[in-house]
């Protein structure tokens, strides 16, 4: 596994002050049960979620998520600190009645806004603990034909509250051609159903061509095809995080195998600040305006 998560390689958008103070970022995962949510967040930040680096046993430690759980890790890379909070949600799909399965997740997001709103209006505004959710990775099943009705319902219930980044789960169960087809289908359906997922900001016209191409590639990666694994396997003499099959090894961090690295770079390097800005300027502002409106009525 690569040694670094990557946030210490600072993007120019980031100010010196935040470098000194460190960053904080809250990431939520949601979607149907069994799609690999817990596994993926553990893979994404494994270097630090498991301090003892006992990778081989990590897989066994993941148990089914039955309630919303919050897990905070402090990561330090090259002297830069990141306080990362993972909000893991119980999957839906198991229950007989899945109507409003998104309710507890939506409530959780609102509660964090409410807390922030109260603290912000209080006397001690200097040291507010900010628990607002900056991004929600929404897991889409690789076994369906595009989106399921529940996916549509869920994302629409959340899209005004949080930055949704859709991911295509367990991409190792699909061929590259299938992945490509499903991505296109899902992007079309997102558009068709009016789901407002997180939009990567358009790059400035004076950016160089390399940058523009990267940006375009990122937009075309949606939904990110991901593979999660917490086991280390040996591939070509190197120890890598992957999944072992009779026909070979699927490597989590190999860009030819899935979008894992692209997703992680996007989250903690290139777009972390924008995800936070949109949370504050759009989602939180909506919430706040709504609160103030109902107070003055
Ligand atoms: P969650 O309910 O969404 O949190 O799913 P889990 O992370 O608990 O994973 C459910 C099962 O799927 C476990 O047995 C994992 O080992 C397996 N799994 C997780 N990620 C992947 C993946 O990318 N590909 C495959 N094939 N299996 C996976
Ligand atoms: Mg889970």
CSV table of C-alpha atoms and ligand atoms in Angstrom, one decimal:
chain,number,residue,atom,x,y,z
A,1,UNK,CA,0.0,0.0,0.0
A,2,UNK,CA,1.2,3.5,-0.7
A,3,UNK,CA,2.5,5.3,2.3
A,4,UNK,CA,0.6,8.5,2.0
A,5,UNK,CA,-3.0,9.5,1.8
A,6,UNK,CA,-1.8,12.5,0.0
A,7,UNK,CA,-3.2,15.6,1.7
A,8,UNK,CA,0.2,16.9,2.7
A,9,UNK,CA,1.0,17.6,-0.9
A,10,UNK,CA,-0.7,20.8,-0.7
A,11,UNK,CA,-2.9,22.2,-3.4
A,12,UNK,CA,-2.3,25.9,-4.0
A,13,UNK,CA,-5.9,26.7,-3.0
A,14,UNK,CA,-5.0,26.1,0.6
A,15,UNK,CA,-3.9,28.9,2.9
A,16,UNK,CA,-0.9,28.9,5.1
A,17,UNK,CA,-3.0,29.4,8.2
A,18,UNK,CA,-4.9,26.2,7.7
A,19,UNK,CA,-1.7,24.4,7.2
A,20,UNK,CA,-0.6,25.4,10.7
A,21,UNK,CA,-3.9,24.7,12.3
A,22,UNK,CA,-4.5,21.5,10.3
A,23,UNK,CA,-7.5,20.5,8.4
A,24,UNK,CA,-10.7,18.8,9.4
A,25,UNK,CA,-13.0,16.9,7.1
A,26,UNK,CA,-16.1,14.8,7.6
A,27,UNK,CA,-17.0,12.1,5.2
A,28,UNK,CA,-20.2,10.0,5.3
A,29,UNK,CA,-20.9,6.8,3.5
A,30,UNK,CA,-24.4,5.6,2.7
A,31,UNK,CA,-26.3,3.2,0.5
A,32,UNK,CA,-27.6,-0.3,0.5
A,33,UNK,CA,-26.3,-2.8,3.0
A,34,UNK,CA,-23.5,-5.1,2.0
A,35,UNK,CA,-22.1,-2.9,-0.8
A,36,UNK,CA,-18.7,-2.5,0.9
A,37,UNK,CA,-19.1,0.9,2.6
A,38,UNK,CA,-17.3,0.0,5.8
A,39,UNK,CA,-14.6,-1.8,3.9
A,40,UNK,CA,-14.0,1.1,1.5
A,41,UNK,CA,-13.6,3.8,4.2
A,42,UNK,CA,-11.2,1.5,6.0
A,43,UNK,CA,-9.3,1.0,2.8
A,44,UNK,CA,-9.3,4.7,2.0
A,45,UNK,CA,-7.6,5.7,5.2
A,46,UNK,CA,-6.3,2.3,6.4
A,47,UNK,CA,-2.9,3.7,7.1
A,48,UNK,CA,-4.4,5.5,10.0
A,49,UNK,CA,-7.6,3.8,11.0
A,50,UNK,CA,-5.6,0.9,12.1
A,51,UNK,CA,-2.6,2.3,14.0
A,52,UNK,CA,-1.0,-1.1,14.6
A,53,UNK,CA,-0.9,-1.7,10.9
A,54,UNK,CA,-1.9,-5.2,11.4
A,55,UNK,CA,-3.4,-5.3,7.9
A,56,UNK,CA,-4.0,-9.0,7.7
A,57,UNK,CA,-6.6,-9.0,10.4
A,58,UNK,CA,-8.4,-5.9,9.4
A,59,UNK,CA,-11.0,-7.6,7.3
A,60,UNK,CA,-12.2,-9.7,10.2
A,61,UNK,CA,-12.8,-6.6,12.3
A,62,UNK,CA,-15.4,-5.2,10.1
A,63,UNK,CA,-18.8,-6.1,11.4
A,64,UNK,CA,-22.2,-5.0,10.2
A,65,UNK,CA,-23.0,-1.5,10.8
A,66,UNK,CA,-26.3,-1.3,12.8
A,67,UNK,CA,-26.4,2.4,13.7
A,68,UNK,CA,-24.8,5.7,12.6
A,69,UNK,CA,-21.3,5.6,13.9
A,70,UNK,CA,-18.7,8.3,14.0
A,71,UNK,CA,-15.0,7.5,13.9
A,72,UNK,CA,-12.4,10.1,14.1
A,73,UNK,CA,-8.7,9.7,13.2
A,74,UNK,CA,-5.9,12.2,13.3
A,75,UNK,CA,-3.6,11.8,10.4
A,76,UNK,CA,-0.3,13.6,10.1
A,77,UNK,CA,1.7,13.7,6.9
A,78,UNK,CA,4.9,15.7,6.5
A,79,UNK,CA,3.9,17.8,9.4
A,80,UNK,CA,0.4,18.6,8.2
A,81,UNK,CA,-2.5,17.5,10.3
A,82,UNK,CA,-5.8,16.2,9.2
A,83,UNK,CA,-8.6,15.4,11.6
A,84,UNK,CA,-10.8,13.0,9.6
A,85,UNK,CA,-14.2,12.0,10.7
A,86,UNK,CA,-16.0,9.1,9.1
A,87,UNK,CA,-19.7,8.8,9.5
A,88,UNK,CA,-20.7,5.2,8.7
A,89,UNK,CA,-24.4,4.6,8.3
A,90,UNK,CA,-26.3,1.3,8.5
A,91,UNK,CA,-27.3,0.1,5.1
A,92,UNK,CA,-30.8,-0.3,4.0
A,93,UNK,CA,-32.4,-3.0,1.9
A,94,UNK,CA,-32.6,-5.6,4.6
A,95,UNK,CA,-35.7,-4.3,6.2
A,96,UNK,CA,-39.1,-5.4,5.0
A,97,UNK,CA,-40.2,-1.8,4.8
A,98,UNK,CA,-37.6,0.5,3.3
A,99,UNK,CA,-39.7,3.6,3.0
A,100,UNK,CA,-38.0,6.6,4.4
A,101,UNK,CA,-34.8,4.6,5.0
A,102,UNK,CA,-33.0,7.9,4.3
A,103,UNK,CA,-34.8,9.6,7.2
A,104,UNK,CA,-32.3,8.9,9.9
A,105,UNK,CA,-29.4,9.9,7.7
A,106,UNK,CA,-31.1,13.2,6.7
A,107,UNK,CA,-31.9,13.8,10.4
A,108,UNK,CA,-28.3,13.2,11.3
A,109,UNK,CA,-27.1,15.8,8.8
A,110,UNK,CA,-29.7,18.3,10.0
A,111,UNK,CA,-28.7,17.8,13.6
A,112,UNK,CA,-25.1,18.7,12.8
A,113,UNK,CA,-26.3,21.9,11.1
A,114,UNK,CA,-28.5,22.7,14.1
A,115,UNK,CA,-25.7,22.2,16.5
A,116,UNK,CA,-23.5,24.5,14.5
A,117,UNK,CA,-26.2,27.1,14.2
A,118,UNK,CA,-26.7,27.1,18.0
A,119,UNK,CA,-23.0,27.3,18.7
A,120,UNK,CA,-22.5,30.1,16.1
A,121,UNK,CA,-25.3,32.2,17.8
A,122,UNK,CA,-23.8,31.5,21.2
A,123,UNK,CA,-21.3,33.4,23.2
A,124,UNK,CA,-18.3,31.2,22.7
A,125,UNK,CA,-18.0,31.4,18.9
A,126,UNK,CA,-14.2,31.0,18.8
A,127,UNK,CA,-13.9,27.3,19.3
A,128,UNK,CA,-16.9,25.8,17.7
A,129,UNK,CA,-16.6,22.1,17.1
A,130,UNK,CA,-17.7,21.7,13.5
A,131,UNK,CA,-19.4,18.4,12.8
A,132,UNK,CA,-21.1,19.3,9.6
A,133,UNK,CA,-20.9,16.6,7.0
A,134,UNK,CA,-18.8,17.7,4.0
A,135,UNK,CA,-19.4,14.9,1.6
A,136,UNK,CA,-21.6,11.8,1.3
A,137,UNK,CA,-20.3,8.9,-0.7
A,138,UNK,CA,-23.4,7.2,-2.1
A,139,UNK,CA,-23.0,3.5,-3.0
A,140,UNK,CA,-24.7,2.1,-6.0
A,141,UNK,CA,-25.1,-1.6,-6.5
A,142,UNK,CA,-23.1,-3.1,-9.4
A,143,UNK,CA,-25.8,-5.8,-9.8
A,144,UNK,CA,-28.7,-3.6,-10.8
A,145,UNK,CA,-29.5,-2.0,-14.1
A,146,UNK,CA,-28.5,1.5,-13.2
A,147,UNK,CA,-30.2,3.2,-10.3
A,148,UNK,CA,-32.9,1.6,-8.2
A,149,UNK,CA,-36.0,3.5,-7.1
A,150,UNK,CA,-34.6,3.6,-3.5
A,151,UNK,CA,-31.4,5.2,-4.8
A,152,UNK,CA,-33.3,7.9,-6.5
A,153,UNK,CA,-35.4,8.5,-3.4
A,154,UNK,CA,-32.5,8.5,-1.1
A,155,UNK,CA,-30.3,10.9,-3.1
A,156,UNK,CA,-33.2,13.3,-3.7
A,157,UNK,CA,-33.9,13.4,0.0
A,158,UNK,CA,-30.3,14.4,0.7
A,159,UNK,CA,-29.1,16.4,-2.2
A,160,UNK,CA,-30.1,19.8,-0.7
A,161,UNK,CA,-28.3,18.9,2.5
A,162,UNK,CA,-25.0,17.4,1.5
A,163,UNK,CA,-22.5,17.0,-1.3
A,164,UNK,CA,-23.3,13.7,-2.8
A,165,UNK,CA,-20.6,11.8,-4.6
A,166,UNK,CA,-22.0,8.6,-6.2
A,167,UNK,CA,-19.8,5.5,-6.4
A,168,UNK,CA,-20.2,2.3,-8.2
A,169,UNK,CA,-19.6,-0.4,-5.6
A,170,UNK,CA,-17.6,-3.6,-5.9
A,171,UNK,CA,-16.3,-2.8,-9.4
A,172,UNK,CA,-14.3,-6.0,-9.4
A,173,UNK,CA,-17.5,-7.9,-10.0
A,174,UNK,CA,-17.9,-6.2,-13.4
A,175,UNK,CA,-15.8,-6.2,-16.6
A,176,UNK,CA,-14.2,-2.9,-17.7
A,177,UNK,CA,-16.8,-2.7,-20.5
A,178,UNK,CA,-19.6,-3.2,-18.1
A,179,UNK,CA,-18.2,-0.5,-15.8
A,180,UNK,CA,-18.1,1.9,-18.7
A,181,UNK,CA,-21.7,1.1,-19.7
A,182,UNK,CA,-23.1,1.4,-16.2
A,183,UNK,CA,-21.3,4.7,-15.6
A,184,UNK,CA,-23.0,6.2,-18.6
A,185,UNK,CA,-26.4,4.8,-17.7
A,186,UNK,CA,-26.1,6.0,-14.1
A,187,UNK,CA,-25.0,9.5,-15.2
A,188,UNK,CA,-28.0,9.7,-17.6
A,189,UNK,CA,-30.4,8.6,-14.9
A,190,UNK,CA,-29.0,11.1,-12.4
A,191,UNK,CA,-29.7,13.8,-15.0
A,192,UNK,CA,-33.1,12.4,-15.9
A,193,UNK,CA,-34.3,12.2,-12.3
A,194,UNK,CA,-33.0,15.7,-11.4
A,195,UNK,CA,-30.6,14.5,-8.8
A,196,UNK,CA,-28.2,17.2,-7.8
A,197,UNK,CA,-24.9,15.5,-7.1
A,198,UNK,CA,-21.8,17.4,-6.2
A,199,UNK,CA,-20.5,19.4,-9.2
A,200,UNK,CA,-16.8,19.7,-9.7
A,201,UNK,CA,-16.1,23.4,-10.1
A,202,UNK,CA,-15.3,24.4,-13.7
A,203,UNK,CA,-11.7,25.2,-14.2
A,204,UNK,CA,-10.6,28.7,-15.1
A,205,UNK,CA,-10.0,29.3,-18.8
A,206,UNK,CA,-6.4,30.2,-18.1
A,207,UNK,CA,-5.6,26.8,-16.6
A,208,UNK,CA,-3.2,24.7,-18.6
A,209,UNK,CA,-4.2,21.9,-20.9
A,210,UNK,CA,-3.0,19.2,-18.5
A,211,UNK,CA,-5.2,20.5,-15.8
A,212,UNK,CA,-8.2,20.8,-18.0
A,213,UNK,CA,-7.8,17.2,-19.2
A,214,UNK,CA,-7.6,16.0,-15.6
A,215,UNK,CA,-10.7,17.9,-14.8
A,216,UNK,CA,-12.6,16.4,-17.7
A,217,UNK,CA,-11.4,12.9,-16.7
A,218,UNK,CA,-12.7,13.4,-13.2
A,219,UNK,CA,-16.1,14.5,-14.5
A,220,UNK,CA,-16.3,11.4,-16.7
A,221,UNK,CA,-15.3,9.1,-13.8
A,222,UNK,CA,-18.7,9.7,-12.1
A,223,UNK,CA,-19.8,7.4,-10.5
A,224,UNK,CA,-16.3,6.4,-9.3
A,225,UNK,CA,-15.9,2.7,-9.7
A,226,UNK,CA,-14.5,1.4,-6.4
A,227,UNK,CA,-13.0,-1.7,-4.9
A,228,UNK,CA,-12.5,-2.1,-1.2
A,229,UNK,CA,-10.2,-4.5,0.6
A,230,UNK,CA,-8.4,-4.6,3.8
A,231,UNK,CA,-6.2,-7.5,3.0
A,232,UNK,CA,-2.8,-7.4,1.6
A,233,UNK,CA,-1.9,-9.7,-1.2
A,234,UNK,CA,1.3,-10.2,-3.2
A,235,UNK,CA,1.3,-9.0,-6.8
A,236,UNK,CA,4.4,-9.2,-8.9
A,237,UNK,CA,6.6,-9.4,-5.8
A,238,UNK,CA,5.0,-6.3,-4.2
A,239,UNK,CA,2.6,-6.3,-1.3
A,240,UNK,CA,-0.5,-4.4,-2.2
A,241,UNK,CA,-4.1,-4.0,-1.0
A,242,UNK,CA,-6.3,-6.2,-3.2
A,243,UNK,CA,-8.7,-9.0,-3.7
A,244,UNK,CA,-7.5,-12.4,-4.7
A,245,UNK,CA,-9.3,-14.4,-7.4
A,246,UNK,CA,-8.5,-17.7,-9.0
A,247,UNK,CA,-7.7,-15.8,-12.2
A,248,UNK,CA,-5.6,-13.1,-10.7
A,249,UNK,CA,-5.4,-10.2,-8.3
A,250,UNK,CA,-7.4,-7.0,-8.4
A,251,UNK,CA,-5.4,-4.2,-6.9
A,252,UNK,CA,-7.3,-1.5,-5.1
A,253,UNK,CA,-4.7,1.2,-5.7
A,254,UNK,CA,-4.0,0.4,-9.3
A,255,UNK,CA,-5.6,3.0,-11.5
A,256,UNK,CA,-6.1,0.5,-14.3
A,257,UNK,CA,-8.3,-1.6,-12.0
A,258,UNK,CA,-10.5,1.0,-10.5
A,259,UNK,CA,-11.0,4.7,-9.5
A,260,UNK,CA,-10.0,4.3,-5.9
A,261,UNK,CA,-6.9,6.5,-6.1
A,262,UNK,CA,-8.8,9.1,-8.2
A,263,UNK,CA,-11.5,9.2,-5.6
A,264,UNK,CA,-9.1,9.5,-2.7
A,265,UNK,CA,-7.1,12.3,-4.4
A,266,UNK,CA,-10.3,14.1,-5.1
A,267,UNK,CA,-11.5,13.9,-1.5
A,268,UNK,CA,-8.4,14.8,0.5
A,269,UNK,CA,-6.3,16.6,-2.0
A,270,UNK,CA,-7.8,18.4,-4.9
A,271,UNK,CA,-11.4,19.1,-3.8
A,272,UNK,CA,-11.4,19.0,0.0
A,273,UNK,CA,-11.6,22.8,0.3
A,274,UNK,CA,-14.3,23.1,-2.3
A,275,UNK,CA,-16.4,20.4,-0.7
A,276,UNK,CA,-16.1,22.4,2.6
A,277,UNK,CA,-16.9,25.7,0.9
A,278,UNK,CA,-20.0,24.3,-0.8
A,279,UNK,CA,-21.1,22.8,2.5
A,280,UNK,CA,-20.8,26.1,4.2
A,281,UNK,CA,-22.0,28.4,1.5
A,282,UNK,CA,-24.8,26.4,0.0
A,283,UNK,CA,-26.0,23.5,2.2
A,284,UNK,CA,-25.5,25.2,5.6
A,285,UNK,CA,-26.8,28.6,4.3
A,286,UNK,CA,-30.0,26.9,3.1
A,287,UNK,CA,-30.5,25.3,6.5
A,288,UNK,CA,-29.8,28.6,8.3
A,289,UNK,CA,-32.1,30.6,6.1
A,290,UNK,CA,-34.8,28.1,6.7
A,291,UNK,CA,-34.3,28.3,10.5
A,292,UNK,CA,-34.4,32.1,10.6
A,293,UNK,CA,-37.5,32.1,8.4
A,294,UNK,CA,-39.4,29.8,10.7
A,295,UNK,CA,-38.3,31.8,13.8
A,296,UNK,CA,-39.7,35.0,12.4
A,297,UNK,CA,-43.0,33.5,11.3
B,1,LIG,P1,-21.4,-2.4,4.1
B,1,LIG,O1,-22.6,-3.1,4.6
B,1,LIG,O2,-21.8,-1.6,2.9
B,1,LIG,O3,-20.7,-1.6,5.1
B,1,LIG,O4,-20.5,-3.5,3.5
B,1,LIG,P2,-19.2,-4.2,4.1
B,1,LIG,O5,-18.0,-3.2,4.1
B,1,LIG,O6,-19.5,-4.7,5.5
B,1,LIG,O7,-18.9,-5.4,3.1
B,1,LIG,C1,-19.8,-6.4,2.9
B,1,LIG,C2,-19.1,-7.6,2.2
B,1,LIG,O8,-18.6,-7.3,0.9
B,1,LIG,C3,-17.8,-8.1,3.0
B,1,LIG,O9,-17.8,-9.5,2.9
B,1,LIG,C4,-16.7,-7.5,2.2
B,1,LIG,O10,-15.5,-8.3,2.3
B,1,LIG,C5,-17.2,-7.5,0.8
B,1,LIG,N1,-16.6,-6.4,0.0
B,1,LIG,C6,-16.4,-5.2,0.4
B,1,LIG,N2,-15.9,-4.4,-0.6
B,1,LIG,C7,-15.8,-5.2,-1.7
B,1,LIG,C8,-15.4,-5.0,-3.1
B,1,LIG,O11,-15.0,-4.0,-3.5
B,1,LIG,N3,-15.5,-6.1,-3.9
B,1,LIG,C9,-16.0,-7.3,-3.5
B,1,LIG,N4,-16.0,-8.3,-4.4
B,1,LIG,N5,-16.4,-7.5,-2.2
B,1,LIG,C10,-16.3,-6.5,-1.3
B,2,LIG,MG1,-21.2,-1.2,7.1
